[in-house]
PDB file of C-alpha atoms in Angstrom:
ATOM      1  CA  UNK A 876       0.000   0.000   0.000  1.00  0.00           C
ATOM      2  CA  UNK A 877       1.233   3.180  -0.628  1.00  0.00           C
ATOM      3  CA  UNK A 878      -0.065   7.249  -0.241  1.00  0.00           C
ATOM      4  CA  UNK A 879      -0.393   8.867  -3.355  1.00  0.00           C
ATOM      5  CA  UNK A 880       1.399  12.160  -3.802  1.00  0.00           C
ATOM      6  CA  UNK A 881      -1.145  14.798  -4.537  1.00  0.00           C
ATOM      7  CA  UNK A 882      -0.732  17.242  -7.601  1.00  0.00           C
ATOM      8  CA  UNK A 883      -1.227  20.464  -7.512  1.00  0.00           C
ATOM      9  CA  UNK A 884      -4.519  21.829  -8.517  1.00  0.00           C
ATOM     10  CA  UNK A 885      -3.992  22.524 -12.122  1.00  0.00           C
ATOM     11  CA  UNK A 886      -6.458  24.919 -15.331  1.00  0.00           C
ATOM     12  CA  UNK A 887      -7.940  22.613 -17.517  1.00  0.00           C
ATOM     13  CA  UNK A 888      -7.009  22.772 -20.951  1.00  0.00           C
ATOM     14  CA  UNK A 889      -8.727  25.271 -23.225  1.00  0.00           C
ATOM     15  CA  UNK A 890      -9.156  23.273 -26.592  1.00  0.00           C
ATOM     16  CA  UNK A 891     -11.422  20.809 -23.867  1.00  0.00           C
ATOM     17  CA  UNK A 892     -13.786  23.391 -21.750  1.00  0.00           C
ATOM     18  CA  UNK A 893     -15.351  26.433 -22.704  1.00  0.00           C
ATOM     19  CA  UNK A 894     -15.046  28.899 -19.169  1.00  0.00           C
ATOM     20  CA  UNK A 895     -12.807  28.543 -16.024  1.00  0.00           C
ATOM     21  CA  UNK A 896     -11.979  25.203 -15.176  1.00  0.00           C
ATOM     22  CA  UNK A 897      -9.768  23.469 -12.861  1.00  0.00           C
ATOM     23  CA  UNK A 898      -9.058  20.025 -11.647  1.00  0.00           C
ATOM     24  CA  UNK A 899      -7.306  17.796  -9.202  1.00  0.00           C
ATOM     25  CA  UNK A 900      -6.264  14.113 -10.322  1.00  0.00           C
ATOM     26  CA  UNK A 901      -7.287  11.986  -7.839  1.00  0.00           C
ATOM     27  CA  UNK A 902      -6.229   8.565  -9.609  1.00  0.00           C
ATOM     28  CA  UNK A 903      -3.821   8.383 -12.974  1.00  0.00           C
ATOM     29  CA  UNK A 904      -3.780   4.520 -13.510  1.00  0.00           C
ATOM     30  CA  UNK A 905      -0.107   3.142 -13.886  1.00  0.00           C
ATOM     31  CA  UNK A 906       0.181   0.386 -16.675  1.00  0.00           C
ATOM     32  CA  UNK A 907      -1.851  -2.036 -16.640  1.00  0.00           C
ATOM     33  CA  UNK A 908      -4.709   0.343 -15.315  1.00  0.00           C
ATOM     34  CA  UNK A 909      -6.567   2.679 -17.276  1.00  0.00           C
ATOM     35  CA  UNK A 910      -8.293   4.068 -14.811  1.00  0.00           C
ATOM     36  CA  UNK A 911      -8.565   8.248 -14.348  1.00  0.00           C
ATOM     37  CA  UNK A 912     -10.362   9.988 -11.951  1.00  0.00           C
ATOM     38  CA  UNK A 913     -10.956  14.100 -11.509  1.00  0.00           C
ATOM     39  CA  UNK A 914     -12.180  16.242  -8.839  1.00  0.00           C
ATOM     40  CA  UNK A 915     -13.317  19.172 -11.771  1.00  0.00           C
ATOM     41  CA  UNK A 916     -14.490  22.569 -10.270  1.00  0.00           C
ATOM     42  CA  UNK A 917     -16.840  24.404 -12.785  1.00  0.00           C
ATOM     43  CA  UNK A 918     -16.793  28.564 -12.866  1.00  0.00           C
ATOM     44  CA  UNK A 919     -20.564  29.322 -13.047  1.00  0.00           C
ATOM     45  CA  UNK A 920     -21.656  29.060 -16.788  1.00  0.00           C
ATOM     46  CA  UNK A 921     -18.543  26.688 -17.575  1.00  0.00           C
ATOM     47  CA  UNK A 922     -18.851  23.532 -19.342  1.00  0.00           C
ATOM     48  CA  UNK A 923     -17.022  20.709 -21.258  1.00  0.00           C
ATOM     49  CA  UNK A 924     -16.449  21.058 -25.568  1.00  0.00           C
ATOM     50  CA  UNK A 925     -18.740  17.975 -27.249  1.00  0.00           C
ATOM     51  CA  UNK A 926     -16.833  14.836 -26.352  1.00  0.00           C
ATOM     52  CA  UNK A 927     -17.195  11.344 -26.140  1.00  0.00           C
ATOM     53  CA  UNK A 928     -15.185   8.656 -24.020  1.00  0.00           C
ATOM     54  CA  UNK A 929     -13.992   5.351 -26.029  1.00  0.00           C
ATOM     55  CA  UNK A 930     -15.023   3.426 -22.545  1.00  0.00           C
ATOM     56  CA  UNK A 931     -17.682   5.354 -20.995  1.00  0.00           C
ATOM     57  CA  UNK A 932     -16.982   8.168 -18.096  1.00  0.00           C
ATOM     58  CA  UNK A 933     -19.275   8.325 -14.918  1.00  0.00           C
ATOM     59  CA  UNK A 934     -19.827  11.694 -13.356  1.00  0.00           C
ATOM     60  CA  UNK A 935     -20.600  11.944  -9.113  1.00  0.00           C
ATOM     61  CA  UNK A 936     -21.711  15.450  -8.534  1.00  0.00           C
ATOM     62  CA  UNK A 937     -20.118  16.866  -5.251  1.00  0.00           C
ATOM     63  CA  UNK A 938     -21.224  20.112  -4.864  1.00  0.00           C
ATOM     64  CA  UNK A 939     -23.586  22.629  -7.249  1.00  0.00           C
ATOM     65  CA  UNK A 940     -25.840  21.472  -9.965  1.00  0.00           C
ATOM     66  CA  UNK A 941     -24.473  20.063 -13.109  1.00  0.00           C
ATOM     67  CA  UNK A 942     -26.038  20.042 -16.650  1.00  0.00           C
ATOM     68  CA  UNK A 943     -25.606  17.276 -19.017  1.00  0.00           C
ATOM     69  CA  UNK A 944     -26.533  18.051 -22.162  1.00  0.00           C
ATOM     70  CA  UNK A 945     -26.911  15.347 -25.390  1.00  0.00           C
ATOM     71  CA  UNK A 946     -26.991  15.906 -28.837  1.00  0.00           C
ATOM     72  CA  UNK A 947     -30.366  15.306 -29.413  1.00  0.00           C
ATOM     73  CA  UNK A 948     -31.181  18.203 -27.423  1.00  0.00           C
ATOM     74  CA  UNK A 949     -31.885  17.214 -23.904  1.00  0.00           C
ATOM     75  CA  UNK A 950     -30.414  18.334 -20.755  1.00  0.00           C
ATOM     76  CA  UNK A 951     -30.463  16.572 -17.588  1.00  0.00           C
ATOM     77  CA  UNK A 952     -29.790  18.240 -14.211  1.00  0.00           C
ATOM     78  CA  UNK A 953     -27.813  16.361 -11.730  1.00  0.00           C
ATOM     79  CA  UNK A 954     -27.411  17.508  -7.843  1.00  0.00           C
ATOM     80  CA  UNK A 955     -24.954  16.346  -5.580  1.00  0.00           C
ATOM     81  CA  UNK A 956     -24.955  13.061  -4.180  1.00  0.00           C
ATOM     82  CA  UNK A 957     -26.328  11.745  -7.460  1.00  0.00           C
ATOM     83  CA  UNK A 958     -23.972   9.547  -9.854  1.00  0.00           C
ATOM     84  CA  UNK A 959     -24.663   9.626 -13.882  1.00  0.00           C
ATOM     85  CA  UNK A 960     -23.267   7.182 -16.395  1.00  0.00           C
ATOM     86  CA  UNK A 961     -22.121   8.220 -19.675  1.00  0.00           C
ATOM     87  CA  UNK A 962     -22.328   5.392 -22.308  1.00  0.00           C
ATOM     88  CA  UNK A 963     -19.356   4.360 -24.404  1.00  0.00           C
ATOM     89  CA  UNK A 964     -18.866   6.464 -27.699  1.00  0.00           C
ATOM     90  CA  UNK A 965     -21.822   9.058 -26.805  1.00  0.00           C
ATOM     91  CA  UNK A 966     -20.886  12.705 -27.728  1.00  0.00           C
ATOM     92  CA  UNK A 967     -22.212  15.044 -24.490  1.00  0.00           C
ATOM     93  CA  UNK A 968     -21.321  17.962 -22.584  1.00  0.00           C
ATOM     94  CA  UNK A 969     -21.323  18.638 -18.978  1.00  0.00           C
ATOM     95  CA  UNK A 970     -21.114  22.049 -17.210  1.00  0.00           C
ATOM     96  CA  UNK A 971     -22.251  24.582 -13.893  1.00  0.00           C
ATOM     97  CA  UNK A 972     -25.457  26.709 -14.373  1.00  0.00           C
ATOM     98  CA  UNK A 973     -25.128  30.169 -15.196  1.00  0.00           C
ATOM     99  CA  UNK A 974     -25.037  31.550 -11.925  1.00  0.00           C
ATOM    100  CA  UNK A 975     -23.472  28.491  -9.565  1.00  0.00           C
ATOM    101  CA  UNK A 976     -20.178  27.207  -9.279  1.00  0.00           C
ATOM    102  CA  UNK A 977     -20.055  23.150  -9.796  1.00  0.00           C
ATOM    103  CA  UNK A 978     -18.234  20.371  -8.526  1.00  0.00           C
ATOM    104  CA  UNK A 979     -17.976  16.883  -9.751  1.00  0.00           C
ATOM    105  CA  UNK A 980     -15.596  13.690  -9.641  1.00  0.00           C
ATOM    106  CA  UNK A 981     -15.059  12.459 -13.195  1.00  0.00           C
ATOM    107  CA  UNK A 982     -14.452   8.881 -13.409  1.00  0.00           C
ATOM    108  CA  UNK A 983     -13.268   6.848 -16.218  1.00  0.00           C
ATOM    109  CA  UNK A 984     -11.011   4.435 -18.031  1.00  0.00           C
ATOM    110  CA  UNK A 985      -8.684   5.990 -20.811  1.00  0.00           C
ATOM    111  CA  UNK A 986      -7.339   4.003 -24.168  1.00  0.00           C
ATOM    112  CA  UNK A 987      -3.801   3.462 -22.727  1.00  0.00           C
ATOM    113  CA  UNK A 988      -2.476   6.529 -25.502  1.00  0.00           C
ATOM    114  CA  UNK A 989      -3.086   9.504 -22.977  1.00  0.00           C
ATOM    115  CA  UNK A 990      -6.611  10.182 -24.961  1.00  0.00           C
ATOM    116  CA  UNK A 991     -10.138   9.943 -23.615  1.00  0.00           C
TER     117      UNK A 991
END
């Protein structure tokens, strides 16, 4: 067993989120894991770019309220406590509301390249 040595809090990059965003990695998987994990803080109004994850990516709101949005049109709210599950391959976004920061832990497995 070992402690993890936190990173520092770091600005999410720009070509991937439209607003302020920042985000503390909780878990970078090692060879032979995949698995990623985020604690992503959301400037009121901010939000992901369209993107899809290869594997899926599950969302766990912490604090706020978060909008999902798909590309047929519909957004879902989500509140904190409440977990969502993003299918493989769907294109979404995910953001704060206009007026409310937002806080959620982004979970998911990447494709072993650094990509989503």
């Amino acid at each position: 067993m070992e402690f993890v040595k936190q990173q520092a809090t770091s600005k999410a990059l720009a070509d991937w989120f439209t607003g302020d965003v920042w985000w503390d990695v909780i878990c970078a998987g090692q060879e032979p894991s995949r698995m990623r994990a985020n604690l992503v803080r959301f400037a009121p109004g901010a939000r992901t770019n369209w993107h899809s994850h290869v594997l899926g990516q599950t969302l766990h709101v912490v604090s706020g309220v978060a909008l999902i949005g798909t590309c047929d049109g519909t957004v879902f709210a989500a509140y904190p406590g409440e977990t969502i599950s993003c299918p493989p391959g769907e294109e979404y976004r995910h953001g704060a509301t206009p007026d409310r920061f937002m806080e959620h832990i982004a979970m998911w497995e990447g494709k072993g390249d650094g990509g989503r």
